[in-house]
mmCIF file of N, CA and C in Angstrom:
data_model
loop_
_atom_site.group_PDB
_atom_site.id
_atom_site.type_symbol
_atom_site.label_atom_id
_atom_site.label_comp_id
_atom_site.label_asym_id
_atom_site.label_seq_id
_atom_site.Cartn_x
_atom_site.Cartn_y
_atom_site.Cartn_z
ATOM 1 N N MET C 1 -156.320 6.292 21.704
ATOM 2 C CA MET C 1 -155.414 5.764 22.692
ATOM 3 C C MET C 1 -155.751 4.315 23.026
ATOM 4 N N THR C 2 -157.042 4.004 23.176
ATOM 5 C CA THR C 2 -157.443 2.644 23.490
ATOM 6 C C THR C 2 -157.117 1.703 22.342
ATOM 7 N N GLU C 3 -157.284 2.200 21.118
ATOM 8 C CA GLU C 3 -156.992 1.360 19.959
ATOM 9 C C GLU C 3 -155.527 0.942 19.956
ATOM 10 N N LYS C 4 -154.639 1.867 20.303
ATOM 11 C CA LYS C 4 -153.218 1.545 20.381
ATOM 12 C C LYS C 4 -152.954 0.510 21.463
ATOM 13 N N SER C 5 -153.647 0.625 22.588
ATOM 14 C CA SER C 5 -153.468 -0.326 23.678
ATOM 15 C C SER C 5 -153.910 -1.719 23.254
ATOM 16 N N LEU C 6 -155.006 -1.808 22.514
ATOM 17 C CA LEU C 6 -155.473 -3.110 22.045
ATOM 18 C C LEU C 6 -154.501 -3.696 21.023
ATOM 19 N N ASP C 7 -153.935 -2.855 20.180
ATOM 20 C CA ASP C 7 -152.927 -3.339 19.231
ATOM 21 C C ASP C 7 -151.695 -3.856 19.971
ATOM 22 N N ARG C 8 -151.294 -3.152 20.988
ATOM 23 C CA ARG C 8 -150.139 -3.577 21.768
ATOM 24 C C ARG C 8 -150.432 -4.922 22.458
ATOM 25 N N LEU C 9 -151.624 -5.053 23.002
ATOM 26 C CA LEU C 9 -152.012 -6.302 23.640
ATOM 27 C C LEU C 9 -152.071 -7.436 22.616
ATOM 28 N N ALA C 10 -152.581 -7.149 21.421
ATOM 29 C CA ALA C 10 -152.611 -8.153 20.357
ATOM 30 C C ALA C 10 -151.194 -8.577 19.978
ATOM 31 N N ASP C 11 -150.254 -7.633 19.974
ATOM 32 C CA ASP C 11 -148.852 -7.962 19.694
ATOM 33 C C ASP C 11 -148.280 -8.893 20.763
ATOM 34 N N GLU C 12 -148.652 -8.664 22.006
ATOM 35 C CA GLU C 12 -148.200 -9.545 23.085
ATOM 36 C C GLU C 12 -148.755 -10.952 22.902
ATOM 37 N N TYR C 13 -150.004 -11.037 22.475
ATOM 38 C CA TYR C 13 -150.584 -12.351 22.192
ATOM 39 C C TYR C 13 -149.829 -13.021 21.054
ATOM 40 N N SER C 14 -149.432 -12.263 20.045
ATOM 41 C CA SER C 14 -148.677 -12.817 18.923
ATOM 42 C C SER C 14 -147.345 -13.387 19.394
ATOM 43 N N GLU C 15 -146.682 -12.683 20.287
ATOM 44 C CA GLU C 15 -145.414 -13.174 20.836
ATOM 45 C C GLU C 15 -145.620 -14.467 21.628
ATOM 46 N N THR C 16 -146.701 -14.541 22.374
ATOM 47 C CA THR C 16 -146.998 -15.741 23.143
ATOM 48 C C THR C 16 -147.312 -16.899 22.204
ATOM 49 N N ILE C 17 -147.987 -16.622 21.097
ATOM 50 C CA ILE C 17 -148.274 -17.664 20.110
ATOM 51 C C ILE C 17 -146.973 -18.223 19.549
ATOM 52 N N LYS C 18 -145.992 -17.365 19.308
ATOM 53 C CA LYS C 18 -144.694 -17.835 18.813
ATOM 54 C C LYS C 18 -144.034 -18.769 19.820
ATOM 55 N N ILE C 19 -144.138 -18.449 21.096
ATOM 56 C CA ILE C 19 -143.564 -19.298 22.132
ATOM 57 C C ILE C 19 -144.269 -20.655 22.160
ATOM 58 N N ILE C 20 -145.595 -20.635 22.071
ATOM 59 C CA ILE C 20 -146.362 -21.885 22.048
ATOM 60 C C ILE C 20 -145.988 -22.705 20.809
ATOM 61 N N ASP C 21 -145.794 -22.042 19.664
ATOM 62 C CA ASP C 21 -145.386 -22.747 18.447
ATOM 63 C C ASP C 21 -144.053 -23.466 18.647
ATOM 64 N N GLU C 22 -143.122 -22.822 19.332
ATOM 65 C CA GLU C 22 -141.835 -23.449 19.624
ATOM 66 C C GLU C 22 -142.019 -24.662 20.528
ATOM 67 N N GLN C 23 -142.905 -24.540 21.522
ATOM 68 C CA GLN C 23 -143.169 -25.663 22.416
ATOM 69 C C GLN C 23 -143.837 -26.814 21.666
ATOM 70 N N ILE C 24 -144.707 -26.485 20.726
ATOM 71 C CA ILE C 24 -145.357 -27.521 19.915
ATOM 72 C C ILE C 24 -144.317 -28.281 19.097
ATOM 73 N N GLU C 25 -143.407 -27.559 18.466
ATOM 74 C CA GLU C 25 -142.373 -28.207 17.664
ATOM 75 C C GLU C 25 -141.482 -29.097 18.530
ATOM 76 N N ALA C 26 -141.128 -28.629 19.727
ATOM 77 C CA ALA C 26 -140.311 -29.435 20.624
ATOM 78 C C ALA C 26 -141.063 -30.691 21.062
ATOM 79 N N CYS C 27 -142.344 -30.550 21.338
ATOM 80 C CA CYS C 27 -143.164 -31.689 21.743
ATOM 81 C C CYS C 27 -143.282 -32.697 20.605
ATOM 82 N N ARG C 28 -143.466 -32.208 19.389
ATOM 83 C CA ARG C 28 -143.559 -33.115 18.244
ATOM 84 C C ARG C 28 -142.249 -33.875 18.032
ATOM 85 N N ALA C 29 -141.119 -33.215 18.275
ATOM 86 C CA ALA C 29 -139.827 -33.894 18.171
ATOM 87 C C ALA C 29 -139.715 -34.969 19.257
ATOM 88 N N ASP C 30 -140.178 -34.649 20.470
ATOM 89 C CA ASP C 30 -140.168 -35.633 21.551
ATOM 90 C C ASP C 30 -141.057 -36.829 21.211
ATOM 91 N N ILE C 31 -142.186 -36.564 20.577
ATOM 92 C CA ILE C 31 -143.091 -37.647 20.168
ATOM 93 C C ILE C 31 -142.412 -38.562 19.156
ATOM 94 N N ARG C 32 -141.704 -37.970 18.201
ATOM 95 C CA ARG C 32 -140.989 -38.799 17.218
ATOM 96 C C ARG C 32 -139.958 -39.692 17.903
ATOM 97 N N ARG C 33 -139.219 -39.134 18.870
ATOM 98 C CA ARG C 33 -138.222 -39.932 19.591
ATOM 99 C C ARG C 33 -138.886 -41.027 20.419
ATOM 100 N N ALA C 34 -140.005 -40.708 21.039
ATOM 101 C CA ALA C 34 -140.708 -41.700 21.861
ATOM 102 C C ALA C 34 -141.245 -42.828 20.982
ATOM 103 N N LYS C 35 -141.710 -42.507 19.770
ATOM 104 C CA LYS C 35 -142.183 -43.547 18.858
ATOM 105 C C LYS C 35 -141.049 -44.478 18.455
ATOM 106 N N LEU C 36 -139.896 -43.890 18.179
ATOM 107 C CA LEU C 36 -138.750 -44.716 17.790
ATOM 108 C C LEU C 36 -138.309 -45.631 18.935
ATOM 109 N N GLY C 37 -138.407 -45.131 20.152
ATOM 110 C CA GLY C 37 -138.010 -45.922 21.312
ATOM 111 C C GLY C 37 -139.124 -46.793 21.859
ATOM 112 N N ARG C 38 -140.277 -46.761 21.221
ATOM 113 C CA ARG C 38 -141.451 -47.537 21.649
ATOM 114 C C ARG C 38 -141.780 -47.305 23.117
ATOM 115 N N ARG C 39 -141.751 -46.043 23.490
ATOM 116 C CA ARG C 39 -142.051 -45.637 24.870
ATOM 117 C C ARG C 39 -143.499 -45.187 24.924
ATOM 118 N N ASN C 40 -144.416 -46.144 24.979
ATOM 119 C CA ASN C 40 -145.845 -45.852 24.848
ATOM 120 C C ASN C 40 -146.404 -44.992 25.973
ATOM 121 N N PHE C 41 -145.966 -45.210 27.202
ATOM 122 C CA PHE C 41 -146.463 -44.397 28.310
ATOM 123 C C PHE C 41 -146.055 -42.938 28.122
ATOM 124 N N ILE C 42 -144.803 -42.725 27.766
ATOM 125 C CA ILE C 42 -144.311 -41.365 27.513
ATOM 126 C C ILE C 42 -145.022 -40.780 26.306
ATOM 127 N N LEU C 43 -145.254 -41.603 25.303
ATOM 128 C CA LEU C 43 -145.933 -41.159 24.088
ATOM 129 C C LEU C 43 -147.349 -40.676 24.403
ATOM 130 N N ASP C 44 -148.063 -41.399 25.254
ATOM 131 C CA ASP C 44 -149.409 -40.973 25.646
ATOM 132 C C ASP C 44 -149.385 -39.619 26.346
ATOM 133 N N ASN C 45 -148.442 -39.443 27.262
ATOM 134 C CA ASN C 45 -148.326 -38.156 27.977
ATOM 135 C C ASN C 45 -147.977 -37.014 27.023
ATOM 136 N N LEU C 46 -147.092 -37.281 26.087
ATOM 137 C CA LEU C 46 -146.696 -36.251 25.121
ATOM 138 C C LEU C 46 -147.854 -35.885 24.193
ATOM 139 N N ASN C 47 -148.640 -36.868 23.801
ATOM 140 C CA ASN C 47 -149.798 -36.581 22.946
ATOM 141 C C ASN C 47 -150.824 -35.726 23.682
ATOM 142 N N ARG C 48 -151.017 -35.991 24.981
ATOM 143 C CA ARG C 48 -151.923 -35.152 25.773
ATOM 144 C C ARG C 48 -151.382 -33.728 25.872
ATOM 145 N N LYS C 49 -150.083 -33.623 26.115
ATOM 146 C CA LYS C 49 -149.455 -32.304 26.208
ATOM 147 C C LYS C 49 -149.593 -31.547 24.898
ATOM 148 N N LEU C 50 -149.392 -32.245 23.780
ATOM 149 C CA LEU C 50 -149.506 -31.609 22.472
ATOM 150 C C LEU C 50 -150.936 -31.116 22.240
ATOM 151 N N SER C 51 -151.903 -31.902 22.649
ATOM 152 C CA SER C 51 -153.301 -31.500 22.506
ATOM 153 C C SER C 51 -153.588 -30.225 23.303
ATOM 154 N N VAL C 52 -153.071 -30.145 24.511
ATOM 155 C CA VAL C 52 -153.259 -28.949 25.342
ATOM 156 C C VAL C 52 -152.577 -27.743 24.703
ATOM 157 N N LEU C 53 -151.387 -27.939 24.167
ATOM 158 C CA LEU C 53 -150.675 -26.840 23.510
ATOM 159 C C LEU C 53 -151.457 -26.313 22.302
ATOM 160 N N TYR C 54 -152.022 -27.230 21.511
ATOM 161 C CA TYR C 54 -152.824 -26.792 20.369
ATOM 162 C C TYR C 54 -154.066 -26.026 20.829
ATOM 163 N N ASP C 55 -154.710 -26.498 21.898
ATOM 164 C CA ASP C 55 -155.872 -25.777 22.432
ATOM 165 C C ASP C 55 -155.487 -24.373 22.888
ATOM 166 N N GLN C 56 -154.363 -24.284 23.598
ATOM 167 C CA GLN C 56 -153.896 -22.977 24.065
ATOM 168 C C GLN C 56 -153.602 -22.060 22.884
ATOM 169 N N ARG C 57 -152.951 -22.596 21.871
ATOM 170 C CA ARG C 57 -152.594 -21.789 20.715
ATOM 171 C C ARG C 57 -153.849 -21.272 20.008
ATOM 172 N N ASN C 58 -154.840 -22.147 19.847
ATOM 173 C CA ASN C 58 -156.079 -21.735 19.194
ATOM 174 C C ASN C 58 -156.788 -20.628 19.977
ATOM 175 N N GLU C 59 -156.848 -20.762 21.286
ATOM 176 C CA GLU C 59 -157.482 -19.728 22.113
ATOM 177 C C GLU C 59 -156.722 -18.405 22.024
ATOM 178 N N LEU C 60 -155.401 -18.484 22.058
ATOM 179 C CA LEU C 60 -154.590 -17.271 21.934
ATOM 180 C C LEU C 60 -154.803 -16.604 20.578
ATOM 181 N N ALA C 61 -154.852 -17.406 19.514
ATOM 182 C CA ALA C 61 -155.025 -16.856 18.164
ATOM 183 C C ALA C 61 -156.401 -16.199 18.017
ATOM 184 N N GLN C 62 -157.428 -16.819 18.586
ATOM 185 C CA GLN C 62 -158.762 -16.222 18.514
ATOM 186 C C GLN C 62 -158.813 -14.887 19.260
ATOM 187 N N THR C 63 -158.231 -14.851 20.439
ATOM 188 C CA THR C 63 -158.226 -13.615 21.225
ATOM 189 C C THR C 63 -157.402 -12.543 20.532
ATOM 190 N N GLN C 64 -156.263 -12.932 19.992
ATOM 191 C CA GLN C 64 -155.400 -11.985 19.285
ATOM 192 C C GLN C 64 -156.126 -11.386 18.093
ATOM 193 N N ALA C 65 -156.820 -12.213 17.323
ATOM 194 C CA ALA C 65 -157.558 -11.722 16.154
ATOM 195 C C ALA C 65 -158.694 -10.794 16.588
ATOM 196 N N HIS C 66 -159.371 -11.146 17.665
ATOM 197 C CA HIS C 66 -160.457 -10.297 18.163
ATOM 198 C C HIS C 66 -159.918 -8.930 18.588
ATOM 199 N N LEU C 67 -158.802 -8.920 19.297
ATOM 200 C CA LEU C 67 -158.207 -7.654 19.737
ATOM 201 C C LEU C 67 -157.744 -6.823 18.540
ATOM 202 N N ARG C 68 -157.142 -7.490 17.575
ATOM 203 C CA ARG C 68 -156.581 -6.791 16.420
ATOM 204 C C ARG C 68 -157.686 -6.131 15.590
ATOM 205 N N HIS C 69 -158.859 -6.751 15.519
ATOM 206 C CA HIS C 69 -159.917 -6.258 14.650
ATOM 207 C C HIS C 69 -161.104 -5.696 15.425
ATOM 208 N N TYR C 70 -160.914 -5.388 16.682
ATOM 209 C CA TYR C 70 -162.010 -4.932 17.532
ATOM 210 C C TYR C 70 -162.668 -3.673 16.986
ATOM 211 N N TYR C 71 -161.876 -2.743 16.494
ATOM 212 C CA TYR C 71 -162.407 -1.469 16.025
ATOM 213 C C TYR C 71 -162.620 -1.422 14.509
ATOM 214 N N ASP C 72 -162.504 -2.556 13.825
ATOM 215 C CA ASP C 72 -162.684 -2.567 12.374
ATOM 216 C C ASP C 72 -164.122 -2.303 11.965
ATOM 217 N N SER C 73 -165.064 -2.732 12.763
ATOM 218 C CA SER C 73 -166.469 -2.580 12.425
ATOM 219 C C SER C 73 -166.941 -1.179 12.830
ATOM 220 N N GLU C 74 -167.799 -0.623 11.999
ATOM 221 C CA GLU C 74 -168.324 0.714 12.271
ATOM 222 C C GLU C 74 -169.488 0.671 13.249
ATOM 223 N N GLU C 75 -170.109 -0.497 13.408
ATOM 224 C CA GLU C 75 -171.266 -0.591 14.282
ATOM 225 C C GLU C 75 -170.822 -0.563 15.743
ATOM 226 N N LEU C 76 -171.670 -0.071 16.583
ATOM 227 C CA LEU C 76 -171.375 -0.034 18.006
ATOM 228 C C LEU C 76 -171.580 -1.406 18.603
ATOM 229 N N ARG C 77 -170.767 -1.741 19.565
ATOM 230 C CA ARG C 77 -170.874 -3.042 20.213
ATOM 231 C C ARG C 77 -171.496 -2.830 21.589
ATOM 232 N N TYR C 78 -172.479 -3.628 21.872
ATOM 233 C CA TYR C 78 -173.164 -3.556 23.156
ATOM 234 C C TYR C 78 -173.101 -4.899 23.847
ATOM 235 N N ALA C 79 -172.917 -4.874 25.138
ATOM 236 C CA ALA C 79 -172.973 -6.112 25.919
ATOM 237 C C ALA C 79 -174.435 -6.503 26.084
ATOM 238 N N VAL C 80 -174.692 -7.760 25.965
ATOM 239 C CA VAL C 80 -176.073 -8.235 26.083
ATOM 240 C C VAL C 80 -176.248 -8.921 27.411
#
C-alpha cells in the first residue's frame, strides 16, 4: 500500500515538472523578446527567474526519482 502511495506521489511530482517545463519555455521566449528589444533590466530579471525555475525543476526531478525508486533496493534503509 505504501509503495502505491509513493508511486502516486512521484506521479504528482512528474506533473509539477511538466508545469515547470512550460514555465521555463515561456521564460525563454520572454528572454528572446527582451534581447531583441534590448531591454537589459527586464533581461536580467528574466535570467534570474529562469535560474530559479531550473533549480526548482532539478529539485523536483531528484525527489521524484527518489520516490519512484525508493523500494528498488533490497537493503533496509535506516535513518542515521
